Amino acid sequence: MTTIDASPLRGAERPGPRRQEVGAKIKEYILRNRLKPGDILPTEAELCEAVGASRSSVREAVKILSALDIVEVRHGHGTFVGRMSLAALVEGLTFRGLLSGEEDHHVLGQVVDVRQTLEQGLAAQVIAVLDSEHQAALSALADEMESLAAQGMDFLDVDRTFHVKLLEPLGNDLILQLTEAFWQVQAIVAPTLRTQQEDRLITAQRHRAIVHAVAAGNVEGLQAAIAEHYAPIRASIARVVQA
Amino acid sequence: MTTIDASPLRGAERPGPRRQEVGAKIKEYILRNRLKPGDILPTEAELCEAVGASRSSVREAVKILSALDIVEVRHGHGTFVGRMSLAALVEGLTFRGLLSGEEDHHVLGQVVDVRQTLEQGLAAQVIAVLDSEHQAALSALADEMESLAAQGMDFLDVDRTFHVKLLEPLGNDLILQLTEAFWQVQAIVAPTLRTQQEDRLITAQRHRAIVHAVAAGNVEGLQAAIAEHYAPIRASIARVVQA
DNA sequence: CGCCATTTGTGCGTATGTATT
DNA sequence: AAATACATACGCACAAATGGC
């Protein structure tokens, strides 16, 4: 028999809502079988039989797990173990930011705080583990940003790549994903405060200052450069609060 | 008519899965009506009619939103705007940690890295804004921890409160919630590496060192104290990796 | 207290869209 | 091109929980 049981659960218990129970069992199944991202899971019908629940309950449970990127559903193909990204964090924080952004942008300000804290706090380690290869890559990205800014174009993708590359040598996946997540939140929420084009030019130049500080191996200089890099967005937020 | 439309969507489009479309409309509804956490939403039946979808689709959409804590469903009562906590981050990261913890605990190690980076990076601000009231509270918590540790009892709740109180004066909700989220992940995942009782005693004492550094207004001393505070858990992780 | 209306939770049948073979 | 396997969507009926009367 292939019954999936998270816990022995004797006869008449009330383990909460059905979908929660089913979700727990699916997670148990993944753990017990040592499944990795991309591995396929049983079909809905099989899951129904295994956990003893109806399709509705199984579907709702799977949808919750897919929202957390613990599983990934591909229409007409099957259900697979997800890549466990921080997409849920992005969506949740983005919505909070949009909701708060109707008046002030205090959530956006907090996101900027966290980004700056993380990057400044990691400044010493970044300099310690930096190799010439990454340094060259960062420099090239700064060039590209300045070029795009000069043409009045936005450089969102380049900016995102820059901040990821900056922390990549640390070898900490979680920090990288958090960085990208907060970047995405800012990128989605920030446009509600229409930043001037001047700010973009300044921001581009501030990335070069970061590269210089990294190359010089100056920890305090890097921290200062990071702080100045976030100054324009902070000013934009403050501007809205006053108005 | 009370039709909820996120976008004009002309006749025959393919706006992706039904539940996604419905979820977007529900979020739109919350935004447009400036609803706050705790406010009630239309019933499932009303949502069905408003968005023109079946109850199954609406339910799946609502379940996804509830997983992100954007809405909160109370059986027999109704659906409400959620408190938008970071519960989804906790659940996702916890599962990742448990999955990786089957062999090494690299996810747990990354969580510790982030916690330490945040607290060290905020050390200067913490000292700057600290008042005597919070300082007394932290000292009392350190006392309690040492007392509990001496009796061989665990002090999880006290530890959690300590780290929250430490960063509370900063007035940044997001940082506070992230701190609590990562703390929860560590509290759930760490028990899979059975930490010795000695470590608990040491950890309790290290909290007192943090209090002293804060009181002394010594930024670098505080950062060092924070680093040493995380040393035992790091050692436990390293121990498992070797074995 | 019990009763009852409201609302969400669960189960099931069926038809449709999608991808692989 | 056809067949197969699978997820998607809809609709209905009933169960369970909550709150007010």
Short mmCIF file of C-alpha atoms in Angstrom, two decimals, chain B residues 8-223:
data_model
loop_
_atom_site.label_atom_id
_atom_site.label_comp_id
_atom_site.label_asym_id
_atom_site.label_seq_id
_atom_site.Cartn_x
_atom_site.Cartn_y
_atom_site.Cartn_z
CA PRO B 8 -10.67 45.89 -19.23
CA LEU B 9 -9.70 42.53 -20.78
CA ARG B 10 -11.37 42.36 -24.13
CA GLY B 11 -13.31 39.37 -25.35
CA ALA B 12 -11.21 36.33 -26.14
CA GLU B 13 -7.86 36.57 -24.39
CA ARG B 14 -5.81 34.04 -22.52
CA PRO B 15 -5.04 35.75 -19.24
CA GLY B 16 -3.43 32.64 -17.88
CA PRO B 17 -4.96 30.30 -15.32
CA ARG B 18 -8.31 31.19 -13.88
CA ARG B 19 -7.21 31.30 -10.25
CA GLN B 20 -4.39 33.67 -11.07
CA GLU B 21 -6.79 36.03 -12.76
CA VAL B 22 -9.18 35.76 -9.84
CA GLY B 23 -6.36 36.33 -7.34
CA ALA B 24 -5.31 39.47 -9.18
CA LYS B 25 -8.86 40.78 -9.09
CA ILE B 26 -9.17 40.14 -5.38
CA LYS B 27 -5.94 42.03 -4.76
CA GLU B 28 -7.22 44.80 -7.00
CA TYR B 29 -10.40 44.88 -4.95
CA ILE B 30 -8.44 45.29 -1.73
CA LEU B 31 -6.30 48.06 -3.22
CA ARG B 32 -9.20 49.96 -4.75
CA ASN B 33 -11.28 49.91 -1.60
CA ARG B 34 -8.31 50.78 0.62
CA LEU B 35 -9.04 47.79 2.85
CA LYS B 36 -6.90 47.24 5.90
CA PRO B 37 -5.96 44.01 7.72
CA GLY B 38 -9.01 42.60 9.43
CA ASP B 39 -11.52 44.13 7.03
CA ILE B 40 -14.02 41.66 5.67
CA LEU B 41 -14.16 40.59 2.04
CA PRO B 42 -17.16 39.49 -0.02
CA THR B 43 -18.32 35.93 0.49
CA GLU B 44 -17.19 33.19 -1.86
CA ALA B 45 -20.53 33.25 -3.63
CA GLU B 46 -20.33 37.01 -4.14
CA LEU B 47 -16.78 36.75 -5.41
CA CYS B 48 -17.85 34.07 -7.85
CA GLU B 49 -20.49 36.34 -9.29
CA ALA B 50 -18.28 39.41 -9.24
CA VAL B 51 -15.35 37.87 -11.10
CA GLY B 52 -17.41 35.44 -13.16
CA ALA B 53 -15.70 32.27 -12.06
CA SER B 54 -16.72 29.05 -10.43
CA ARG B 55 -16.45 28.50 -6.73
CA SER B 56 -13.60 26.02 -7.16
CA SER B 57 -11.50 28.59 -8.96
CA VAL B 58 -12.29 31.29 -6.43
CA ARG B 59 -11.44 28.96 -3.59
CA GLU B 60 -8.08 28.01 -5.10
CA ALA B 61 -7.26 31.66 -5.64
CA VAL B 62 -8.22 32.50 -2.07
CA LYS B 63 -6.11 29.63 -0.77
CA ILE B 64 -3.08 30.98 -2.58
CA LEU B 65 -3.67 34.45 -1.17
CA SER B 66 -4.14 32.98 2.29
CA ALA B 67 -0.80 31.17 1.96
CA LEU B 68 0.77 34.59 1.44
CA ASP B 69 -1.24 35.99 4.36
CA ILE B 70 -2.83 38.51 2.04
CA VAL B 71 -6.22 37.19 3.09
CA GLU B 72 -7.26 35.17 6.10
CA VAL B 73 -10.12 32.68 6.00
CA ARG B 74 -12.16 31.83 9.07
CA HIS B 75 -14.38 28.81 8.79
CA GLY B 76 -18.04 29.64 9.12
CA HIS B 77 -17.32 33.31 9.48
CA GLY B 78 -15.90 34.78 6.32
CA THR B 79 -12.82 35.92 4.45
CA PHE B 80 -10.80 38.88 5.70
CA VAL B 81 -7.79 40.92 4.68
CA GLY B 82 -4.74 39.23 6.18
CA ARG B 83 -2.04 40.73 8.32
CA MET B 84 0.56 40.14 5.63
CA SER B 85 3.06 38.49 7.92
CA LEU B 86 6.11 36.65 6.65
CA ALA B 87 4.59 33.28 7.47
CA ALA B 88 5.11 32.19 3.88
CA LEU B 89 8.81 32.96 4.11
CA VAL B 90 9.04 30.94 7.30
CA GLU B 91 7.26 27.95 5.85
CA GLY B 92 9.24 27.98 2.63
CA LEU B 93 12.61 28.42 4.27
CA THR B 94 11.81 25.88 6.96
CA PHE B 95 11.05 23.26 4.38
CA ARG B 96 14.23 24.07 2.51
CA GLY B 97 16.14 23.77 5.73
CA LEU B 98 14.63 20.43 6.63
CA LEU B 99 15.27 19.13 3.13
CA SER B 100 18.90 20.21 3.15
CA GLY B 101 19.30 19.14 6.75
CA GLU B 102 19.06 15.50 5.80
CA GLU B 103 22.76 15.59 5.05
CA ASP B 104 24.52 18.86 5.67
CA HIS B 105 22.77 21.88 7.14
CA HIS B 106 23.94 24.47 4.67
CA VAL B 107 20.57 26.23 4.59
CA LEU B 108 20.62 26.55 8.37
CA GLY B 109 24.12 27.96 8.13
CA GLN B 110 22.94 30.53 5.60
CA VAL B 111 20.10 31.56 7.87
CA VAL B 112 22.58 32.11 10.68
CA ASP B 113 24.73 34.16 8.31
CA VAL B 114 21.83 36.44 7.46
CA ARG B 115 20.78 36.88 11.07
CA GLN B 116 24.31 37.78 12.07
CA THR B 117 24.78 40.13 9.15
CA LEU B 118 21.58 41.99 9.95
CA GLU B 119 22.28 42.37 13.64
CA GLN B 120 25.90 43.36 13.16
CA GLY B 121 24.99 45.79 10.42
CA LEU B 122 22.44 47.45 12.68
CA ALA B 123 24.72 47.57 15.71
CA ALA B 124 25.60 51.23 15.35
CA GLN B 125 21.98 52.29 14.91
CA VAL B 126 20.88 50.17 17.83
CA ILE B 127 23.34 51.87 20.12
CA ALA B 128 22.41 55.27 18.75
CA VAL B 129 18.69 55.00 19.43
CA LEU B 130 18.76 52.87 22.55
CA ASP B 131 17.01 54.20 25.65
CA SER B 132 17.41 53.05 29.24
CA GLU B 133 14.04 51.37 29.20
CA HIS B 134 14.94 48.92 26.47
CA GLN B 135 18.34 48.41 28.00
CA ALA B 136 16.74 47.34 31.26
CA ALA B 137 14.39 45.01 29.42
CA LEU B 138 17.28 43.36 27.59
CA SER B 139 19.18 42.94 30.84
CA ALA B 140 16.19 41.30 32.48
CA LEU B 141 15.80 38.92 29.55
CA ALA B 142 19.48 37.97 29.80
CA ASP B 143 18.97 37.24 33.49
CA GLU B 144 16.02 35.04 32.75
CA MET B 145 17.90 33.15 30.07
CA GLU B 146 20.82 32.39 32.36
CA SER B 147 18.43 31.31 35.06
CA LEU B 148 16.56 28.93 32.77
CA ALA B 149 19.75 27.58 31.27
CA ALA B 150 21.15 26.88 34.73
CA GLN B 151 18.07 24.77 35.47
CA GLY B 152 18.57 22.85 32.27
CA MET B 153 15.41 24.25 30.72
CA ASP B 154 15.16 25.69 27.24
CA PHE B 155 14.62 29.40 26.79
CA LEU B 156 13.34 29.64 23.25
CA ASP B 157 10.67 32.25 23.88
CA VAL B 158 13.02 34.42 25.90
CA ASP B 159 15.66 34.22 23.21
CA ARG B 160 13.17 35.20 20.55
CA THR B 161 11.98 38.14 22.61
CA PHE B 162 15.55 39.24 23.22
CA HIS B 163 16.43 39.52 19.56
CA VAL B 164 13.18 41.29 18.77
CA LYS B 165 13.63 43.76 21.63
CA LEU B 166 17.18 44.43 20.52
CA LEU B 167 16.04 45.75 17.14
CA GLU B 168 12.67 47.12 18.17
CA PRO B 169 13.83 50.70 18.84
CA LEU B 170 14.82 51.06 15.19
CA GLY B 171 11.18 51.40 14.28
CA ASN B 172 11.47 49.27 11.16
CA ASP B 173 8.65 46.72 11.04
CA LEU B 174 10.16 44.80 8.16
CA ILE B 175 13.47 44.26 9.92
CA LEU B 176 11.61 43.12 13.00
CA GLN B 177 9.51 40.64 11.07
CA LEU B 178 12.48 39.34 9.16
CA THR B 179 14.33 38.86 12.42
CA GLU B 180 11.45 36.91 13.84
CA ALA B 181 11.02 34.91 10.66
CA PHE B 182 14.64 33.79 10.51
CA TRP B 183 14.55 33.08 14.21
CA GLN B 184 11.57 30.79 13.69
CA VAL B 185 13.25 28.98 10.84
CA GLN B 186 16.32 28.37 12.95
CA ALA B 187 14.20 27.28 15.94
CA ILE B 188 12.42 24.69 13.80
CA VAL B 189 15.34 23.40 11.78
CA ALA B 190 18.10 23.51 14.41
CA PRO B 191 16.64 20.75 16.64
CA THR B 192 17.54 18.26 13.91
CA LEU B 193 21.12 18.70 15.06
CA ARG B 194 20.88 17.86 18.71
CA THR B 195 22.77 20.64 20.36
CA GLN B 196 24.49 19.85 23.62
CA GLN B 197 23.32 21.37 26.86
CA GLU B 198 26.67 23.09 27.32
CA ASP B 199 25.98 25.14 24.24
CA ARG B 200 22.77 26.43 25.73
CA LEU B 201 24.59 27.64 28.81
CA ILE B 202 27.21 29.37 26.71
CA THR B 203 24.58 30.91 24.46
CA ALA B 204 22.74 32.32 27.47
CA GLN B 205 25.92 33.94 28.75
CA ARG B 206 26.69 35.43 25.35
CA HIS B 207 23.45 37.37 25.49
CA ARG B 208 24.69 39.11 28.59
CA ALA B 209 27.82 40.11 26.70
CA ILE B 210 25.59 41.70 24.07
CA VAL B 211 23.77 43.67 26.75
CA HIS B 212 27.07 44.89 28.17
CA ALA B 213 28.35 46.03 24.80
CA VAL B 214 25.11 47.87 24.11
CA ALA B 215 25.22 49.57 27.47
CA ALA B 216 28.83 50.57 26.94
CA GLY B 217 27.97 52.09 23.59
CA ASN B 218 30.77 50.13 21.99
CA VAL B 219 29.80 49.40 18.39
CA GLU B 220 32.68 47.13 17.54
CA GLY B 221 32.33 45.37 20.86
CA LEU B 222 28.66 44.76 20.12
CA GLN B 223 29.44 43.35 16.70
#
